[in-house]
């Protein structure tokens, strides 16, 4: 049985190499285009106005474009502009500061309107949120229906994760504050986890590089920042503005208070950068590994490229498995650190 | 490098989505899920504690029963021994009482026998002495018909008295 599976895998890999060799041979007759790895990588990682379907660059699932330009609100399908057309004065810039973004042509030149489009990333976020809601309500409905019975199948898996995050992590750290902040932390955990995992699936509804986008990670970190500082106790602020250190460190020059004050912002910044960099890095490595095939083809011909494809796919597969692990770890680390930051803001004098 | 420049639209939608998700889940899902999980954990803990208590009590019950049985047995033995002792004592008492009683009876009988013996002895003595006197009278009447004999007798008697004194 094992041997059969390995054989099937090898046959698939061989077919891929052969198929690639075929297409590459076919392309040799097409007008040669310069391979630009950087552009390809970032076009995969960046936001888009449409959602590409597999095996085609031209067919895209259209998404709504919502822009607030000089002539007021405009809502139209992205299918009207992704081909490079101009619609109602709006088009996607091909170069300049706003490359790849919707711009509006006005008499004063091109301007960037307020862009509330449901882009690929926004759609991905909404899909993730929907999946999280489905998951949470799946578990909730199990309890509603079955009461004290232990969950089976999907609810059991979800319960295990909730137990791991809430009972084993949040509650020991937060103590009596756990029921108050648990929902936020659990929401953050499941949302990040879903976005991470969806980012690893290459076809719709996955494939959007969500948590590897600074905007997404930033919003998450800002929420933790807001909760930490808006709910902080008096003692927390006293520790920042007038910490228990020798007077020389805080009186003439407020060195320690300054450091503590910067700490307010560096903590969520670390959260943001950690999540963002890990996920972006994971995606980038997979794309680069796959790109190796094409780079080697360009350098040494079709045969070498075909041979490389086997190795690059195996390595990419390994990286994807690693990314699955990282997806979980990063979601957990974000939640764990948020828990610690929030609980640190709830210190009391007596403790 | 678009990835490093947070796009306003994306930030806006992300924030909206996250906040909505938070409020929906915090209102309808998480508290209920957490409560259910904790309730179940408590329930299981209680069940385990109850089972342990029951087992403890069961074990204890066995011990207690053994203890009670042992106690009962000891008591039984005590009672039996006591009864035995009482029986022996009763028998002993009865025996000694009987002996005393019998002794009393024999003593009384002996006393009365002695008395009767003494009485009959006395009576016999009297009768014998009366008869002796009668016989002596008769003999004397026969003998005193002769004066010599009278004198001889008086002399003999006088000598006898003299030797006695």
XYZ file of C-alpha atoms in Angstrom:
516
model
C 0.000 0.000 0.000
C 2.799 2.361 0.934
C 4.719 1.497 -2.196
C 1.639 2.131 -4.301
C 1.246 5.575 -2.780
C 4.889 6.417 -3.402
C 4.566 5.190 -6.982
C 1.504 7.351 -7.547
C 3.338 10.368 -6.165
C 6.320 9.706 -8.417
C 4.076 9.297 -11.459
C 2.397 12.629 -10.681
C 5.760 14.312 -10.313
C 6.997 12.769 -13.570
C 3.842 13.887 -15.367
C 4.366 17.387 -14.022
C 7.907 17.479 -15.290
C 6.829 16.132 -18.651
C 3.923 18.522 -18.874
C 6.122 21.418 -17.972
C 8.652 20.406 -20.579
C 5.836 20.331 -23.129
C 4.547 23.806 -22.307
C 8.032 25.215 -22.152
C 8.754 23.810 -25.580
C 5.537 25.371 -26.793
C 6.512 28.747 -25.366
C 9.838 28.745 -27.137
C 7.950 29.699 -30.261
C 6.049 32.445 -28.458
C 7.590 35.898 -28.171
C 10.241 35.716 -25.471
C 9.489 37.649 -22.322
C 11.968 38.484 -19.609
C 11.404 36.476 -16.427
C 11.137 38.890 -13.524
C 11.062 36.851 -10.299
C 10.575 39.833 -8.010
C 7.531 41.048 -9.851
C 6.007 37.580 -9.985
C 6.552 37.022 -6.287
C 4.969 40.294 -5.291
C 2.112 39.976 -7.729
C 1.264 36.745 -5.930
C 1.612 38.229 -2.473
C -0.009 41.584 -3.102
C -3.620 42.518 -3.105
C -5.603 42.343 -6.328
C -8.910 43.611 -7.618
C -9.931 40.240 -8.966
C -9.384 36.685 -7.822
C -7.419 34.588 -10.270
C -8.695 31.095 -10.934
C -6.188 28.245 -11.330
C -4.354 27.734 -14.641
C -5.297 31.105 -16.059
C -4.016 34.618 -15.728
C -6.778 36.172 -17.750
C -9.881 34.705 -16.088
C -10.536 36.363 -12.778
C -13.418 36.174 -10.380
C -14.717 39.749 -10.392
C -15.002 41.524 -7.047
C -16.819 44.784 -6.329
C -14.815 47.986 -6.597
C -16.068 50.669 -4.210
C -14.349 54.005 -4.700
C -15.103 57.444 -3.408
C -13.647 59.762 -6.016
C -14.095 63.378 -7.012
C -17.501 62.585 -8.502
C -18.779 60.775 -5.451
C -19.319 57.119 -4.756
C -18.875 54.597 -7.565
C -19.531 50.912 -7.280
C -18.764 48.581 -10.160
C -17.413 45.151 -10.871
C -13.656 44.763 -11.013
C -14.119 42.786 -14.217
C -14.623 46.114 -15.977
C -11.094 47.375 -15.249
C -8.812 44.393 -14.594
C -8.210 43.966 -18.308
C -6.581 47.415 -18.360
C -9.727 49.292 -19.447
C -10.962 52.583 -18.084
C -14.416 52.695 -16.595
C -16.069 55.963 -15.556
C -12.624 57.509 -15.397
C -11.306 54.784 -13.114
C -8.496 52.484 -14.136
C -5.801 50.369 -12.544
C -2.485 52.191 -12.658
C 0.221 50.276 -14.474
C 3.096 52.292 -13.071
C 3.873 55.224 -10.822
C 3.191 55.623 -7.117
C -0.153 53.851 -7.256
C 0.904 50.893 -9.396
C -1.712 48.151 -9.272
C -4.250 50.393 -7.535
C -7.401 51.999 -8.838
C -6.771 55.616 -9.851
C -9.050 58.248 -11.235
C -8.172 60.353 -14.241
C -9.058 63.965 -13.548
C -8.091 67.190 -15.277
C -5.448 67.652 -12.571
C -3.890 64.294 -13.489
C -4.364 60.890 -11.937
C -5.463 60.833 -8.294
C -6.045 58.042 -5.856
C -9.674 57.986 -4.695
C -10.817 56.716 -1.300
C -10.715 53.038 -2.028
C -13.105 50.782 -0.092
C -13.025 48.035 -2.724
C -13.699 44.469 -1.800
C -10.324 43.359 -3.055
C -8.963 39.843 -2.974
C -7.618 40.372 0.548
C -10.828 41.939 1.836
C -12.821 39.063 0.356
C -10.392 36.660 1.987
C -10.858 38.403 5.331
C -14.621 38.205 5.021
C -14.458 34.532 4.060
C -12.183 33.860 7.036
C -14.537 35.690 9.371
C -17.409 33.664 7.983
C -15.517 30.400 8.526
C -14.694 31.413 12.110
C -18.349 32.185 12.759
C -19.349 28.834 11.281
C -16.801 27.032 13.431
C -17.768 28.804 16.642
C -21.454 28.305 16.055
C -20.869 24.662 15.155
C -19.364 24.126 18.602
C -21.998 26.257 20.305
C -24.838 24.396 18.629
C -23.377 21.100 19.695
C -23.539 22.204 23.319
C -27.009 23.626 22.808
C -28.218 20.351 21.365
C -26.276 17.742 23.312
C -25.653 19.452 26.625
C -23.061 17.643 28.694
C -22.198 15.034 26.071
C -18.636 15.107 24.785
C -18.418 16.440 21.211
C -17.590 14.212 18.267
C -15.860 14.913 14.946
C -15.578 18.608 14.027
C -16.895 20.062 17.298
C -14.497 17.779 19.183
C -11.574 19.140 17.181
C -12.710 22.710 17.772
C -13.255 22.045 21.433
C -9.743 20.713 21.710
C -8.364 23.950 20.251
C -10.582 26.130 22.450
C -9.519 24.105 25.452
C -5.878 24.452 24.477
C -6.115 28.216 24.021
C -8.566 29.170 26.750
C -8.291 26.610 29.519
C -4.599 25.920 29.204
C -3.267 29.327 28.207
C -5.584 32.255 28.843
C -7.070 31.165 32.145
C -3.789 30.314 33.913
C -2.334 33.684 32.857
C -5.340 35.953 33.345
C -6.934 34.319 36.357
C -10.209 35.981 37.242
C -9.999 38.361 34.258
C -10.120 35.433 31.842
C -13.888 35.463 31.154
C -13.697 39.186 30.351
C -10.859 39.084 27.807
C -11.154 35.429 26.760
C -13.636 36.155 23.955
C -11.341 38.764 22.374
C -8.316 36.494 22.564
C -10.198 33.474 21.274
C -11.603 35.518 18.408
C -8.142 36.787 17.546
C -6.695 33.292 17.697
C -9.281 31.656 15.492
C -9.348 34.562 13.062
C -5.563 34.566 12.646
C -5.433 30.790 12.399
C -8.115 30.714 9.731
C -6.458 33.486 7.747
C -3.077 31.773 8.009
C -4.418 28.442 6.837
C -6.534 29.966 4.073
C -3.412 31.713 2.815
C -1.787 28.326 2.278
C -4.540 27.000 0.037
C -3.560 28.090 -3.431
C -6.978 28.212 -5.075
C -10.147 30.125 -4.279
C -11.270 30.673 -1.515
C -7.682 30.569 -0.304
C -4.540 31.966 -1.753
C -4.879 35.494 -0.449
C -1.797 36.478 1.514
C -3.778 37.876 4.457
C -1.695 37.795 7.617
C 1.397 38.346 5.488
C -0.010 41.765 4.717
C 1.092 44.522 7.069
C -2.358 46.141 7.151
C -4.005 43.018 8.551
C -1.325 42.349 11.129
C -1.384 46.026 12.078
C -5.106 46.068 12.798
C -4.759 43.013 15.006
C -1.836 44.517 16.886
C -3.630 47.844 17.259
C -6.627 46.100 18.800
C -4.372 44.504 21.385
C -2.686 47.865 21.967
C -6.043 49.543 22.475
C -7.351 46.902 24.863
C -4.111 46.806 26.833
C -3.970 50.546 27.398
C -7.649 51.398 27.622
C -8.317 48.804 30.302
C -4.998 49.230 32.150
C -5.203 49.775 35.897
C -3.889 52.780 37.806
C -0.958 50.712 38.935
C -0.058 49.891 35.331
C 0.174 53.582 34.471
C 2.093 54.285 37.631
C 4.607 51.612 36.619
C 5.051 53.385 33.295
C 5.135 57.008 34.402
C 6.808 56.605 37.785
C 8.436 53.170 37.979
C 10.085 51.779 41.094
C 13.669 52.573 40.127
C 16.358 54.735 41.755
C 15.428 58.411 41.667
C 18.396 59.287 39.465
C 16.885 57.282 36.626
C 13.647 59.204 36.547
C 13.961 62.634 38.133
C 16.074 65.091 36.188
C 15.894 63.138 32.939
C 12.863 60.805 32.736
C 14.850 57.962 31.243
C 12.970 54.987 32.645
C 9.507 56.498 32.071
C 10.537 57.185 28.490
C 11.678 53.612 27.995
C 8.507 52.288 29.599
C 6.412 54.601 27.457
C 8.116 53.366 24.304
C 7.402 49.863 25.555
C 3.691 50.518 25.143
C 4.238 50.729 21.411
C 7.090 48.297 20.913
C 5.111 45.410 22.370
C 2.308 45.466 19.792
C 4.830 46.390 17.133
C 6.673 43.162 17.882
C 3.377 41.303 17.673
C 2.626 42.810 14.294
C 6.059 42.288 12.777
C 6.337 38.737 14.050
C 3.055 37.629 12.533
C 3.562 39.566 9.323
C 7.151 38.485 8.710
C 6.583 34.829 9.509
C 3.630 34.450 7.205
C 5.097 36.559 4.424
C 8.371 34.654 4.644
C 6.620 31.306 4.465
C 4.684 32.277 1.369
C 7.703 33.830 -0.266
C 9.873 30.763 0.210
C 7.243 28.519 -1.360
C 6.873 30.807 -4.369
C 10.638 31.116 -4.787
C 11.046 27.340 -4.649
C 8.455 26.912 -7.362
C 10.044 29.759 -9.327
C 13.368 27.920 -9.291
C 12.005 25.696 -12.024
C 11.487 28.650 -14.327
C 14.724 30.349 -13.362
C 16.687 27.191 -14.137
C 14.818 26.751 -17.391
C 15.822 30.260 -18.384
C 19.433 29.585 -17.442
C 20.071 25.997 -18.556
C 17.210 24.901 -20.758
C 14.071 22.859 -20.535
C 15.579 19.558 -19.414
C 17.288 21.035 -16.353
C 14.168 22.995 -15.511
C 12.041 19.853 -15.715
C 14.424 18.004 -13.424
C 14.453 20.932 -11.018
C 10.672 20.961 -10.889
C 10.638 17.613 -9.082
C 12.908 18.875 -6.349
C 11.324 22.272 -6.078
C 7.861 20.758 -5.739
C 9.073 18.375 -3.036
C 10.779 21.224 -1.199
C 7.739 23.454 -1.624
C 5.572 20.682 -0.238
C 7.831 20.432 2.768
C 7.726 24.210 3.200
C 3.933 24.177 3.004
C 3.779 21.558 5.721
C 6.122 23.690 7.782
C 3.900 26.696 7.072
C 0.907 24.790 8.380
C 2.760 24.362 11.632
C 3.848 28.009 11.590
C 0.252 29.076 10.963
C -0.765 27.484 14.199
C 2.295 28.619 16.124
C 1.974 32.239 15.011
C -1.720 32.377 15.847
C -0.915 30.878 19.230
C 2.028 33.185 19.869
C -0.035 36.242 18.976
C -2.756 35.133 21.386
C -0.305 34.176 24.099
C 1.560 37.487 23.937
C -1.675 39.467 23.781
C -2.805 37.589 26.862
C 0.407 38.422 28.653
C 0.315 42.101 27.633
C -3.291 42.491 28.722
C -2.722 40.671 31.994
C 0.358 42.816 32.627
C -1.848 45.891 32.330
C -4.063 44.505 35.091
C -1.532 44.422 37.876
C -2.659 45.566 41.284
C -0.718 47.172 44.091
C -1.200 44.211 46.387
C 0.278 41.690 43.980
C 6.547 47.583 -1.869
C 2.856 47.678 -1.386
C 2.940 44.995 1.324
C 4.709 47.335 3.708
C 2.358 50.261 3.123
C -0.930 49.531 4.865
C -3.682 50.203 2.388
C -6.443 52.307 3.895
C -9.286 50.254 2.411
C -7.793 47.012 3.646
C -7.227 48.411 7.145
C -10.794 49.681 7.203
C -12.349 46.395 6.127
C -10.081 44.368 8.349
C -11.035 46.498 11.334
C -14.741 46.282 10.509
C -14.576 42.534 9.967
C -12.590 41.928 13.135
C -14.786 44.091 15.333
C -17.986 42.579 13.928
C -16.576 39.095 14.362
C -15.598 39.930 17.924
C -19.013 41.259 18.863
C -20.882 38.386 17.253
C -18.726 35.731 18.833
C -18.375 37.471 22.205
C -22.128 37.832 22.396
C -23.347 34.503 21.081
C -20.579 31.957 20.990
C -17.588 32.150 23.313
C -19.247 32.717 26.701
C -21.664 29.893 26.027
C -18.917 27.568 24.791
C -16.647 28.380 27.737
C -19.480 27.985 30.193
C -20.506 24.648 28.701
C -16.953 23.395 28.780
C -16.455 24.487 32.361
C -19.787 23.055 33.402
C -18.862 19.766 31.862
C -15.430 19.801 33.471
C -17.052 20.526 36.842
C -19.581 17.798 36.226
C -16.875 15.288 35.421
C -14.837 16.370 38.440
C -17.857 16.016 40.646
C -18.587 12.589 39.184
C -15.047 11.468 39.865
C -15.157 12.833 43.404
C -18.493 11.142 43.954
C -17.207 7.830 42.641
C -14.147 8.082 44.843
C -16.297 8.874 47.848
C -18.594 5.962 47.025
C -15.655 3.610 46.638
C -14.183 4.854 49.887
C -17.460 4.340 51.627
C -17.869 0.895 50.116
C -14.410 -0.110 51.290
C -15.208 1.393 54.666
C -18.523 -0.424 54.810
C -16.746 -3.721 54.338
C -14.331 -2.813 57.103
C -17.138 -1.622 59.306
C -19.079 -4.825 58.714
C -16.011 -6.889 59.517
C -15.494 -4.850 62.646
C -19.098 -5.288 63.735
C -18.986 -9.010 63.091
C -15.764 -9.349 65.053
C -17.260 -7.351 67.892
C -20.382 -9.473 67.868
C -18.320 -12.594 67.943
C -16.279 -11.326 70.870
C -19.439 -10.377 72.688
C -20.884 -13.774 71.992
C -17.801 -15.405 73.404
C -17.972 -13.187 76.456
C -21.600 -14.047 77.005
C -20.937 -17.730 76.626
C -18.060 -17.590 79.036
C -20.136 -15.632 81.502
C -22.990 -18.076 81.241
C -20.593 -20.935 81.780
C -19.130 -19.235 84.803
C -22.569 -18.480 86.188
C -23.650 -22.049 85.684
C -20.579 -23.313 87.471
C -21.108 -20.847 90.231
C -24.737 -21.830 90.638
C -23.857 -25.460 90.779
C -21.119 -24.745 93.227
C -23.403 -22.645 95.365
C -26.115 -25.252 95.327
C -23.659 -27.906 96.232
C -22.146 -25.989 99.122
C -25.588 -25.022 100.358
C -26.703 -28.605 100.194
C -23.635 -29.667 102.109
C -24.297 -27.049 104.754
C -27.938 -28.062 104.964
C -27.075 -31.717 105.155
C -24.542 -31.011 107.849
C -27.153 -29.087 109.795
C -29.610 -31.951 109.475
C -27.061 -34.548 110.550
C -25.936 -32.344 113.400
C -29.506 -31.938 114.587
C -30.041 -35.666 114.236
C -26.890 -36.394 116.184
C -27.929 -34.010 118.938
C -31.335 -35.579 119.227
C -29.850 -39.074 119.116
C -27.440 -38.128 121.880
C -30.235 -36.686 123.900
C -32.375 -39.746 123.445
C -29.426 -41.918 124.256
C -28.762 -39.936 127.420
C -32.416 -40.076 128.390
C -32.663 -43.754 127.776
C -29.415 -44.257 129.681
C -30.820 -42.243 132.531
C -34.018 -44.218 132.455
C -32.085 -47.452 132.281
C -29.939 -46.381 135.209
C -33.012 -45.551 137.181
C -34.671 -48.813 136.330
C -31.475 -50.730 137.036
C -31.007 -48.965 140.343
C -34.639 -49.545 141.288
C -34.272 -53.181 140.370
C -31.008 -53.392 142.323
C -32.586 -51.845 145.335
C -35.515 -54.262 144.995
C -33.175 -57.182 144.644
C -31.013 -55.889 147.475
C -34.091 -55.552 149.655
C -35.066 -59.079 148.862
C -31.545 -60.351 149.567
C -31.281 -58.284 152.700
C -34.591 -59.661 153.971
C -33.275 -63.144 153.479
C -29.887 -62.538 155.068
C -30.964 -60.412 158.083
C -32.757 -63.267 159.556
C -29.388 -64.246 161.085
C -27.640 -61.799 163.535
C -24.136 -62.860 162.705
C -24.557 -62.161 159.216
C -25.856 -58.716 160.107
C -22.859 -57.926 162.147
C -20.480 -59.250 159.576
C -22.029 -57.080 156.939
C -21.914 -53.936 159.050
C -18.293 -54.559 159.737
C -17.539 -55.174 156.158
C -19.282 -51.989 155.165
C -17.493 -49.972 157.792
C -14.153 -51.262 156.632
C -14.972 -50.462 153.132
C -15.822 -46.866 154.059
C -12.617 -46.622 155.970
C -10.496 -47.764 153.008
C -12.289 -45.450 150.722
C -11.513 -42.468 152.951
